[in-house]
mmCIF file of C-alpha atoms in Angstrom:
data_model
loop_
_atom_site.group_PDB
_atom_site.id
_atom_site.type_symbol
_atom_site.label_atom_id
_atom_site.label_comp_id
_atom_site.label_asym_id
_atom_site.label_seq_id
_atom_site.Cartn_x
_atom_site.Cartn_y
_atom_site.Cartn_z
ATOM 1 C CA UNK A 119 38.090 -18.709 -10.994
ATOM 2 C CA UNK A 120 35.102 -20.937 -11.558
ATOM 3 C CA UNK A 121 35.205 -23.168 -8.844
ATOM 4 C CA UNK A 122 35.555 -20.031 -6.963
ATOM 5 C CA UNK A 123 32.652 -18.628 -8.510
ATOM 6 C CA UNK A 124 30.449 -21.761 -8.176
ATOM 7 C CA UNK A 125 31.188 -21.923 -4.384
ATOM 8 C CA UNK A 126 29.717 -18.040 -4.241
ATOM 9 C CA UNK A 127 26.601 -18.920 -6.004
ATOM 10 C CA UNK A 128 26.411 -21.768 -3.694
ATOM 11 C CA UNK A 129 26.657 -19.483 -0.631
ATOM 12 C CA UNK A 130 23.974 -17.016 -1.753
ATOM 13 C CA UNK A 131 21.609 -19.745 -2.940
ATOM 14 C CA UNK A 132 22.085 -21.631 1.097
ATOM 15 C CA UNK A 133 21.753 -17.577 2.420
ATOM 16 C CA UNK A 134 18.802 -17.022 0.100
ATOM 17 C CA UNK A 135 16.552 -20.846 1.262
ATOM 18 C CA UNK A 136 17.996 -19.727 4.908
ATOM 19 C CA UNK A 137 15.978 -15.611 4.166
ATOM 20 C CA UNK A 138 12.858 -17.666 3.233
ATOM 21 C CA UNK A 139 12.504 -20.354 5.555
ATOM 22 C CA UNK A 140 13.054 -17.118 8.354
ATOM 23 C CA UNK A 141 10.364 -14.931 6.334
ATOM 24 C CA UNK A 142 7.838 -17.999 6.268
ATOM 25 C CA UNK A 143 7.529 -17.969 10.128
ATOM 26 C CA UNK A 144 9.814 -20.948 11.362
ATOM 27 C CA UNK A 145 8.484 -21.554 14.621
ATOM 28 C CA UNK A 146 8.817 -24.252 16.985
ATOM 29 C CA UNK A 147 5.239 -23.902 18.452
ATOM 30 C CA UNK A 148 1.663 -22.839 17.747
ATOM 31 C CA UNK A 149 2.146 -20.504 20.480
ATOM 32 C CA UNK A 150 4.911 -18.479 19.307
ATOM 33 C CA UNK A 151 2.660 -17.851 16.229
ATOM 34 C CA UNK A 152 -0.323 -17.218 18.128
ATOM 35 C CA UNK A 153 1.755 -14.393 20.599
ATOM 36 C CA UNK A 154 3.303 -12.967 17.469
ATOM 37 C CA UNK A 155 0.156 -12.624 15.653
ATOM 38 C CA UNK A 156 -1.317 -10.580 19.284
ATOM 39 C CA UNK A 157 1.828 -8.585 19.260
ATOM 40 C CA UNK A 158 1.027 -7.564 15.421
ATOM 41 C CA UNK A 159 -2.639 -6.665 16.787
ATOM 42 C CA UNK A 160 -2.298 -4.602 19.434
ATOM 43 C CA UNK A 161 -0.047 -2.250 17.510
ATOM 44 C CA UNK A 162 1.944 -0.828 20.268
ATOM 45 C CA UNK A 163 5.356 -2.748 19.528
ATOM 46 C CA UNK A 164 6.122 -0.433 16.830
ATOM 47 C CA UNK A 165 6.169 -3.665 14.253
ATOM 48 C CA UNK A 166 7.153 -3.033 10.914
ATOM 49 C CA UNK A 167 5.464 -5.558 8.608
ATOM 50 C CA UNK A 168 8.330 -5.619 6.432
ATOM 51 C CA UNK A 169 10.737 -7.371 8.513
ATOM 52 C CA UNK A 170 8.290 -10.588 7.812
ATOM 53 C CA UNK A 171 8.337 -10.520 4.344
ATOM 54 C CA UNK A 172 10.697 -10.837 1.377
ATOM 55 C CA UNK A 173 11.958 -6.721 1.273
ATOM 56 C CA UNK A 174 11.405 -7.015 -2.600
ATOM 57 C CA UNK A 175 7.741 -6.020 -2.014
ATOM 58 C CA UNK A 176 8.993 -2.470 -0.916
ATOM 59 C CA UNK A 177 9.592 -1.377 -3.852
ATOM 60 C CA UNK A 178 7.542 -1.763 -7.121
ATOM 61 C CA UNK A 179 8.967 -1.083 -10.210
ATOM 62 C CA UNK A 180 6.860 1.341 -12.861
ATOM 63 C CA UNK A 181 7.601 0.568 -16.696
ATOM 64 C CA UNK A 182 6.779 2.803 -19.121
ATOM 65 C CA UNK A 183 8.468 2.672 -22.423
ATOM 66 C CA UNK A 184 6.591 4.004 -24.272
ATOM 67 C CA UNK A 185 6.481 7.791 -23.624
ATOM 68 C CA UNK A 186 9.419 9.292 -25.361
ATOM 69 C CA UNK A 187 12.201 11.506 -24.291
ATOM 70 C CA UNK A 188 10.819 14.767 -26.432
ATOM 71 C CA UNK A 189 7.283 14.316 -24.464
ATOM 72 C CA UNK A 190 9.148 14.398 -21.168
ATOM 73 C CA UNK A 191 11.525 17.167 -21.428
ATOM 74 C CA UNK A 192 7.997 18.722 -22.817
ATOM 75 C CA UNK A 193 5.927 17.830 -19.897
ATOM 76 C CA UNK A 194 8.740 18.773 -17.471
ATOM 77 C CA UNK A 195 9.118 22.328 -18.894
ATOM 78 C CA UNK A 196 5.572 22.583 -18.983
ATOM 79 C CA UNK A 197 5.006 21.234 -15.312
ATOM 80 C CA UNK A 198 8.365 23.843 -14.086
ATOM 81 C CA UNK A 199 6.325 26.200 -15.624
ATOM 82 C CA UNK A 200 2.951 25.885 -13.609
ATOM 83 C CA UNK A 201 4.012 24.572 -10.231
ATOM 84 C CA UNK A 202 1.111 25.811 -8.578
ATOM 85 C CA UNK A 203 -0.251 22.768 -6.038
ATOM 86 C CA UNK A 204 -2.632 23.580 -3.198
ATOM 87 C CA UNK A 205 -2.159 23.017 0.315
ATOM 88 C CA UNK A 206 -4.466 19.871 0.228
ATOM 89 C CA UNK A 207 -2.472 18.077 -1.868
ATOM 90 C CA UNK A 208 0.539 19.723 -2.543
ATOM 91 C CA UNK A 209 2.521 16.700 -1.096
ATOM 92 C CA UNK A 210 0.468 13.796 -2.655
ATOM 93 C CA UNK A 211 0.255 13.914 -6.693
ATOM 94 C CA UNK A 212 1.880 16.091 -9.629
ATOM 95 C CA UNK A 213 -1.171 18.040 -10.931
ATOM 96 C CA UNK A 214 -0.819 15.616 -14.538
ATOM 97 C CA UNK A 215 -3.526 15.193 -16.429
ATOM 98 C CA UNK A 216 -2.153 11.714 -17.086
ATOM 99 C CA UNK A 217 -0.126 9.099 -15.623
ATOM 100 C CA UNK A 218 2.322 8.482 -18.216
ATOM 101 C CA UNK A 219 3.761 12.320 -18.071
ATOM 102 C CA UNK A 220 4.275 11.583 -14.051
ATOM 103 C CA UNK A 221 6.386 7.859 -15.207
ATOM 104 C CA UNK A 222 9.605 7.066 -16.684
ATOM 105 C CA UNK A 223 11.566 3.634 -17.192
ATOM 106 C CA UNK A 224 12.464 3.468 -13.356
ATOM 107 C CA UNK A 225 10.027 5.400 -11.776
ATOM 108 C CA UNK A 226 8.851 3.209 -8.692
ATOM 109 C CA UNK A 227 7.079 2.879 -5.685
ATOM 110 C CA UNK A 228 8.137 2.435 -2.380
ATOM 111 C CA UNK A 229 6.540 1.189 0.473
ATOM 112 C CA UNK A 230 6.501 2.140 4.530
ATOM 113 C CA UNK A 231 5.147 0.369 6.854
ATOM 114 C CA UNK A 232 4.254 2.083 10.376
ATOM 115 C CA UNK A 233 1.213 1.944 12.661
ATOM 116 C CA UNK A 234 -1.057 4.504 13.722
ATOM 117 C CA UNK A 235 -0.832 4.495 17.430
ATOM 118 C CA UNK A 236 3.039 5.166 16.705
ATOM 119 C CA UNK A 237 2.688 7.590 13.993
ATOM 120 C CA UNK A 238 0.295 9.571 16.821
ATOM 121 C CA UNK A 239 2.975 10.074 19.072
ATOM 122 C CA UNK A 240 4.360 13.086 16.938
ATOM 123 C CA UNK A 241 2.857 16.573 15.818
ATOM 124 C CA UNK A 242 3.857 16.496 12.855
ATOM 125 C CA UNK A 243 1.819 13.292 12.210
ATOM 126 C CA UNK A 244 -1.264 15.455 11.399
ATOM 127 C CA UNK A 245 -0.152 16.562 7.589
ATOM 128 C CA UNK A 246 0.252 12.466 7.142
ATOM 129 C CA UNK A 247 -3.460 11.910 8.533
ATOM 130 C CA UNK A 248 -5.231 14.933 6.388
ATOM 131 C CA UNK A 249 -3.369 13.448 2.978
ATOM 132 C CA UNK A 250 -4.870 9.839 3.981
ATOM 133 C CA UNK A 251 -8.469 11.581 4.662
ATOM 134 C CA UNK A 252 -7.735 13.695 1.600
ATOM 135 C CA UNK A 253 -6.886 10.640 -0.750
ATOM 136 C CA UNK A 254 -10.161 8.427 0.951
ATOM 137 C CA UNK A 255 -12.444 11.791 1.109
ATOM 138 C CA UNK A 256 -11.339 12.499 -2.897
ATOM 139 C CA UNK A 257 -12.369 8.527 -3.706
ATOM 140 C CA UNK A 258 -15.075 7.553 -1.463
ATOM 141 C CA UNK A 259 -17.088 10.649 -0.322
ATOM 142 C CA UNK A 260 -19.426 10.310 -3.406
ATOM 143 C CA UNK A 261 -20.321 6.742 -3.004
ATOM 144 C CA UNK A 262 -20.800 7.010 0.763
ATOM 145 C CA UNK A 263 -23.009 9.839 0.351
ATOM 146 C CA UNK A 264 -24.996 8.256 -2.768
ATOM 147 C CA UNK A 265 -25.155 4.669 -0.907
ATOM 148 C CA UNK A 266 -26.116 6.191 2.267
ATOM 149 C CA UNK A 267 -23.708 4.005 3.834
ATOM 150 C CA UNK A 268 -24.384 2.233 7.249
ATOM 151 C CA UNK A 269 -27.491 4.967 7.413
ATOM 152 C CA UNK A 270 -25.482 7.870 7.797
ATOM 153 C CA UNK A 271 -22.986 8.208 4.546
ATOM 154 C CA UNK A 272 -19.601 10.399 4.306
ATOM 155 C CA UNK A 273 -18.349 11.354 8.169
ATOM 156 C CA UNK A 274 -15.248 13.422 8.078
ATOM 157 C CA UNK A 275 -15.131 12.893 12.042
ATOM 158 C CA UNK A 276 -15.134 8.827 11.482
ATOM 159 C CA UNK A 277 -13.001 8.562 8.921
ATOM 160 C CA UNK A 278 -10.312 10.137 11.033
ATOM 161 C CA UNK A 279 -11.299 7.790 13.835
ATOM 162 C CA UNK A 280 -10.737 5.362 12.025
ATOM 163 C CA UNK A 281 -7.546 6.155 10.267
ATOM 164 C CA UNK A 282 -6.089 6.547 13.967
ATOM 165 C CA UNK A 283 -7.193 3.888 15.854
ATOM 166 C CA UNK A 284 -5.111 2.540 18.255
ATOM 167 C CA UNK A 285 -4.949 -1.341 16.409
ATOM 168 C CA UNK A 286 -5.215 0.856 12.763
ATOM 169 C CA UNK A 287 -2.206 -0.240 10.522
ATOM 170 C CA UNK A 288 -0.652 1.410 7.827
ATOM 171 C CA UNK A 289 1.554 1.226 4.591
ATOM 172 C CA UNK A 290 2.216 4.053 2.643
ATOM 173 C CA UNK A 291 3.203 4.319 -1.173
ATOM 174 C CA UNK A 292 5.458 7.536 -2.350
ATOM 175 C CA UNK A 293 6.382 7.858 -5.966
ATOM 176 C CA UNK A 294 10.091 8.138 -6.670
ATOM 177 C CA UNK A 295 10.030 9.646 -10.086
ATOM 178 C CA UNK A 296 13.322 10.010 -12.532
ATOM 179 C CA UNK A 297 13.699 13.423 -13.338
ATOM 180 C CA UNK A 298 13.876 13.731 -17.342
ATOM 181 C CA UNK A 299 17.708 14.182 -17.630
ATOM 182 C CA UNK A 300 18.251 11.325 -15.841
ATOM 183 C CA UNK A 301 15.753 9.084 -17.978
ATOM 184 C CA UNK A 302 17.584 10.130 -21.182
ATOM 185 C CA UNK A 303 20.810 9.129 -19.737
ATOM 186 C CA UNK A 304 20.259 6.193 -19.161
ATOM 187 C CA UNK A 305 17.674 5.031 -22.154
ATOM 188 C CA UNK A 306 20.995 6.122 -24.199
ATOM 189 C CA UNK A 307 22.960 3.488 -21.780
ATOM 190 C CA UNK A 308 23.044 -0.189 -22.724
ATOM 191 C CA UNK A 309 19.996 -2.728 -21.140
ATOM 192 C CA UNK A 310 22.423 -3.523 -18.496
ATOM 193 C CA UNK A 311 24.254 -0.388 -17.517
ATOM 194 C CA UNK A 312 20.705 0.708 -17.194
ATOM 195 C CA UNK A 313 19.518 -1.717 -14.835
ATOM 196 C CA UNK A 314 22.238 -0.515 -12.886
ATOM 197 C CA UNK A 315 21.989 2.507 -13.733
ATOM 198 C CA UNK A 316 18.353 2.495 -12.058
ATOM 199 C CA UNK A 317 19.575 0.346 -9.580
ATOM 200 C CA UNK A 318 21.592 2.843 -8.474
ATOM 201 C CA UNK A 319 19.150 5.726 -8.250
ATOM 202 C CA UNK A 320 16.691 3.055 -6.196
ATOM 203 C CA UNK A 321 19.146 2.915 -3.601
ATOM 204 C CA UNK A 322 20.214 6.570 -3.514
ATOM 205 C CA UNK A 323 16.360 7.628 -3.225
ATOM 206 C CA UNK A 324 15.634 5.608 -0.332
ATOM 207 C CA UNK A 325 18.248 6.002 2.159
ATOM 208 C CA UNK A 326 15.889 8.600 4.053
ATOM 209 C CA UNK A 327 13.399 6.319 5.220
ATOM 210 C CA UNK A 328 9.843 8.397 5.638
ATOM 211 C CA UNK A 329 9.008 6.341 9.449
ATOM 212 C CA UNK A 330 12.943 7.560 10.519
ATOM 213 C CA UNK A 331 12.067 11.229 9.204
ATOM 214 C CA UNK A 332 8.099 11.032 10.939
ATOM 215 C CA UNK A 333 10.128 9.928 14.148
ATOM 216 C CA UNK A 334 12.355 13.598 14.431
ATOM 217 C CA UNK A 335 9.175 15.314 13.919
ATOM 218 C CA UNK A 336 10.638 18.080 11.944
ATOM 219 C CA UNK A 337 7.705 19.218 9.897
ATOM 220 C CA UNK A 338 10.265 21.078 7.240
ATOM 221 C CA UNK A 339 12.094 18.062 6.536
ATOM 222 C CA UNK A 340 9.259 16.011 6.353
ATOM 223 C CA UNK A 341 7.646 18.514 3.946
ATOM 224 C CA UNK A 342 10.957 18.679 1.959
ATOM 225 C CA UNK A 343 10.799 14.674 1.469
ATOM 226 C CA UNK A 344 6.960 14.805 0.497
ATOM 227 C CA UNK A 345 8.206 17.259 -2.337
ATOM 228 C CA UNK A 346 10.010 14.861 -3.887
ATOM 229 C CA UNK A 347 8.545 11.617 -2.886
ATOM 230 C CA UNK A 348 4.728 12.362 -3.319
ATOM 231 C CA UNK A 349 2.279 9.670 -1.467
ATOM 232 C CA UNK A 350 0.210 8.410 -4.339
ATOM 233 C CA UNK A 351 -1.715 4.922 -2.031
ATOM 234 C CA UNK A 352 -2.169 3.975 1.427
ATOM 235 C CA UNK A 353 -3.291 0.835 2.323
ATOM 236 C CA UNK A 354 -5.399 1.023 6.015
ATOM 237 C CA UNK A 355 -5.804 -2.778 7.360
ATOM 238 C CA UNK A 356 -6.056 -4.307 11.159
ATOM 239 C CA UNK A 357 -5.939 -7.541 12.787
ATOM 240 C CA UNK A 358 -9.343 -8.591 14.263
ATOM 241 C CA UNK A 359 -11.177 -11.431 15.004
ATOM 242 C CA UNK A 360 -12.993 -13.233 12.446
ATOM 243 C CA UNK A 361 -17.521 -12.776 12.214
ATOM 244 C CA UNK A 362 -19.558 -15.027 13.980
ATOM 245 C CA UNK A 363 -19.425 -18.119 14.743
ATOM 246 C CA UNK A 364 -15.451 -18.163 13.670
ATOM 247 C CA UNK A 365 -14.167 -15.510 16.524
ATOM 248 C CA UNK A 366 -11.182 -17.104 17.809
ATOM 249 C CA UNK A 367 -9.872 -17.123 14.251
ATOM 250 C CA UNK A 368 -7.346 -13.607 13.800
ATOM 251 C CA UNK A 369 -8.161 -12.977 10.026
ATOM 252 C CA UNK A 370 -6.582 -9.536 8.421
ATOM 253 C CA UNK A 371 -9.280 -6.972 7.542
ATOM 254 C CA UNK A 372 -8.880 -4.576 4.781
ATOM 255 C CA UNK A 373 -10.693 -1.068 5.615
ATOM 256 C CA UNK A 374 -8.677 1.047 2.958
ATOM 257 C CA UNK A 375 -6.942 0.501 -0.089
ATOM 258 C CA UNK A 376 -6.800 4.293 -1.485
ATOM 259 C CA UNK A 377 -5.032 4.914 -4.965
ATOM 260 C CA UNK A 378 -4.719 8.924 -6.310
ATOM 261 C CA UNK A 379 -6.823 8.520 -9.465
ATOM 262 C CA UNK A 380 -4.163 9.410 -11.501
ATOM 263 C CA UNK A 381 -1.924 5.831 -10.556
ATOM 264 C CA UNK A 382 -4.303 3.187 -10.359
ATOM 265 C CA UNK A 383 -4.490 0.721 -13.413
ATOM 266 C CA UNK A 384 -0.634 0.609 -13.309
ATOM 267 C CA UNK A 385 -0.469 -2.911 -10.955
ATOM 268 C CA UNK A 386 -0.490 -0.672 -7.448
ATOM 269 C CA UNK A 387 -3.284 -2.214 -6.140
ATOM 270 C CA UNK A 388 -2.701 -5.853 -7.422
ATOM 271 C CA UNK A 389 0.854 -5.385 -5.549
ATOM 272 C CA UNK A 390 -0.853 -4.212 -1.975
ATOM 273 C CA UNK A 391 -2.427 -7.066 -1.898
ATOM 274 C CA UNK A 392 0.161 -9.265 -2.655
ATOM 275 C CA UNK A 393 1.860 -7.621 0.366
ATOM 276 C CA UNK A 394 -0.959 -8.228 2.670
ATOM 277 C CA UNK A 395 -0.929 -11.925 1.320
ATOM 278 C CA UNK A 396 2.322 -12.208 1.707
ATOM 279 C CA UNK A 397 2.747 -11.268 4.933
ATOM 280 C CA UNK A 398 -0.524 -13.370 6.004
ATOM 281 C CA UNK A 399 1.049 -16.217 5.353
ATOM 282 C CA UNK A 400 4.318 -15.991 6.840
ATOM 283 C CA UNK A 401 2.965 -14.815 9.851
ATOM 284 C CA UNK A 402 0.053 -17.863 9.600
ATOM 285 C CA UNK A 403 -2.396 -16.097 9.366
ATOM 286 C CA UNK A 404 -5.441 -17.382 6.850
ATOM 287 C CA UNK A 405 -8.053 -15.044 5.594
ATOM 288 C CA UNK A 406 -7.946 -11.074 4.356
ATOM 289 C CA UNK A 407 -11.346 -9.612 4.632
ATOM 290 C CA UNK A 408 -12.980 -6.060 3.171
ATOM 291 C CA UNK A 409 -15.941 -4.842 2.651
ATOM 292 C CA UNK A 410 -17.007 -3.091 -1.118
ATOM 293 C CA UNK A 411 -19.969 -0.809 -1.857
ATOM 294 C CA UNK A 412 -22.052 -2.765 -4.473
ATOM 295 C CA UNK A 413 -22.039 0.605 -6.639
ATOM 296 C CA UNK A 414 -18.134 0.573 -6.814
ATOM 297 C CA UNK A 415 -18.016 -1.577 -9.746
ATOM 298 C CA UNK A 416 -14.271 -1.186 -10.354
ATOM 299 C CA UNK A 417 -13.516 -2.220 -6.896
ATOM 300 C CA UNK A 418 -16.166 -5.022 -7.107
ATOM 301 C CA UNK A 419 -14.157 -6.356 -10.010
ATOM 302 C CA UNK A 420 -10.801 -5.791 -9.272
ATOM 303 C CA UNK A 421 -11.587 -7.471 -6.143
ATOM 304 C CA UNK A 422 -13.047 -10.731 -6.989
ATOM 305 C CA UNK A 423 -11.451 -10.903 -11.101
ATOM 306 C CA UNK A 424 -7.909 -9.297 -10.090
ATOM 307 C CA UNK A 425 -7.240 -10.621 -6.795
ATOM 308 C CA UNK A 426 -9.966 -13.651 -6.541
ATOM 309 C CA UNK A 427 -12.146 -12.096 -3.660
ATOM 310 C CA UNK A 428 -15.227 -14.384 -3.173
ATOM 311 C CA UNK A 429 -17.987 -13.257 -0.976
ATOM 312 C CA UNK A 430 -17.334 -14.365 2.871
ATOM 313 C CA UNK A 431 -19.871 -16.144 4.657
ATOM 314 C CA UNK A 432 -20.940 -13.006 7.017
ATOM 315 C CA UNK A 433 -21.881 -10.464 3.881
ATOM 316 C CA UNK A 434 -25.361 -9.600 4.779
ATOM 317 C CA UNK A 435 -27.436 -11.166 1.858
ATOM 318 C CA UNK A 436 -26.178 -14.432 2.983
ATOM 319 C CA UNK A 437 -28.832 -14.289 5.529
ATOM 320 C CA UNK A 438 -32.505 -14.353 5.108
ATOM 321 C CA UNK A 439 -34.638 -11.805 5.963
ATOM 322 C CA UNK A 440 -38.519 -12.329 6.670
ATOM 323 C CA UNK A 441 -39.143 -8.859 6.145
ATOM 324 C CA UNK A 442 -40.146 -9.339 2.678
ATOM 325 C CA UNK A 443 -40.030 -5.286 2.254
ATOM 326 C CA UNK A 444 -36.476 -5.119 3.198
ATOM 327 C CA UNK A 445 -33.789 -3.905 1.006
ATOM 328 C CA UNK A 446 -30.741 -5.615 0.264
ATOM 329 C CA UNK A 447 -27.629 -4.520 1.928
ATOM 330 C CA UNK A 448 -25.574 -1.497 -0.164
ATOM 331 C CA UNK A 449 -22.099 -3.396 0.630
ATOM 332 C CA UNK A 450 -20.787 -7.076 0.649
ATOM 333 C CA UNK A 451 -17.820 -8.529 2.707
ATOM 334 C CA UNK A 452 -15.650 -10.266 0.297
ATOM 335 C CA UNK A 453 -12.611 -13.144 1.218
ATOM 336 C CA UNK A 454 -9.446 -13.869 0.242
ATOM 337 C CA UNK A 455 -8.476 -17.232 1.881
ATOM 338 C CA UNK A 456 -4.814 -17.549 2.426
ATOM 339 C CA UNK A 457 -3.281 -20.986 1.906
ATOM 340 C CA UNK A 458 -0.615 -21.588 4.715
#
């Protein structure tokens, strides 16, 4: 029984090195990176990003221990109670006042990857685009307006362009949230039961992928799955060339990372990145690039002290300016280089 067991272990340690070495992009030639990486850009292969990285990133696990049973059965009488949600964002957030009454020991997030030139192919793609303006309108419009960003501030009209553009890319967070019976079964289980136990539930919950339910454009059953899987983060990102004088490098360029205010400071963000770094590298490619209103201090900092952002070469006060009355630029590109 040992030697039996040994030679299993053995088996899924060779399977697992054989997953990685696949994930990490073994090609045989710079050009079979280089036509992947325009395949990725162009969008219009309906690529999904997760079949080049480790599918552990899908998911991300939300731990909260220490809200107790009494203060959920509470909350969800309370929030069965007053289930009033507008139309606007009915599908995205419970209407908390904080986090921890939305998260239980294995509420998660899970991730779906899907790009916008596919996504516009159905009707019912509209409700996904208003939440995503929603979420960025809700989290931005403010600073935009108060930076007067690029000279003209908050543009409902670009925003949407943007979020569909043809080479846009997506990945969408929902919330899969253990209803309160369920948590107290299984905090009364043993630690490992309840791994399972949640291990269980993770696998039930996402069997109905949201890109397979987008595809049948049923606008009912997608509104039946945003019910119970909320979108609480988006992540908006593209593959571009890199600023002058570096065009012919492909870097990965961040335009969105959108969080509902009541989720962030939970490791959300810190884990979208990690995807995007992830999948840089196996697909070789070896910089990540945003830009950040100086004014957004939280993003300034979770940028460069989370993630270790440094300011790229192309921000504009890199360059000098013989207009002595000019004004410095409201926004800096920041860098993440990727080691391959």
């Amino acid at each position: 029984m040992t030697i039996l067991k040994k030679e299993i272990d053995k088996k899924k340690k060779k399977e697992k090195k054989s997953k990685a070495s696949n994930l990490s992009g073994n090609f045989k030639s710079r050009d079979e990176k280089d036509e992947l990486i325009q395949r990725l850009k162009i969008c219009q292969y309906n690529d999904n990003i997760f079949d080049y990285i480790d599918k552990k990133y899908k998911k991300y696990i939300i731990k909260n221990k220490n809200y107790s049973n009494e203060n959920i059965l509470r909350d969800k009488e309370k929030n069965d109670d007053n289930n009033t949600h507008n139309n606007a964002d009915k599908y995205m957030h419970n209407n908390d006042d904080n986090c921890s009454k939305n998260l239980v020991n294995s509420s998660f997030i899970f991730f779906e990857s899907i790009n916008s030139y596919e996504l516009k192919k159905y009707k019912s793609s509209s409700l996904i685009f208003n939440m995503l303006h929603t979420i960025t309108k809700i989290n931005m419009k403010k600073l935009y307006d108060e930076n007067n960003f690029l000279n003209k501030g908050w543009s409902d009209k670009e925003k949407f362009k943007e979020l569909k553009s043809n080479r846009s890319k997506l990945i969408l967070g929902f919330l899969k949230k253990e209803e309160a019976n369920e948590y107290i079964d299984s905090h009364n289980l043993s630690e490992n039961k309840r791994d399972d136990h949640t291990s269980s539930i993770t696998k039930q919950n996402t069997k109905k992928h949201f890109v397979d339910i987008i595809k049948r454009d049923d606008k009912n059953e997608i509104e039946e799955f945003l019910k119970t899987n909320p979108l609480v983060c988006f992540i908006n990102y593209r593959f571009t060339s890199d600023y002058y004088p570096y065009q012919k490098n492909i870097v990965c360029y961040l335009y969105e990372i959108q969080i509902i205010k009541e989720y962030i400071k939970i490791g959300i963000g810190t884990h979208l990145i990690n995807i995007l770094e992830q999948l840089c590298k196996n697909i070789y490619i070896n910089k990540i690039l945003c830009t950040v209103l100086k004014s957004n201090h939280k993003a300034v900092m979770f940028y460069k002290n989370k993630c270790s952002f440094q300011l790229d070469e192309s921000s504009p006060d890199n360059f000098y300016s013989e207009n002595v009355t000019s004004q410095t630029c409201e926004y800096e590109i920041l860098k993440k280089d990727i080691l391959l």
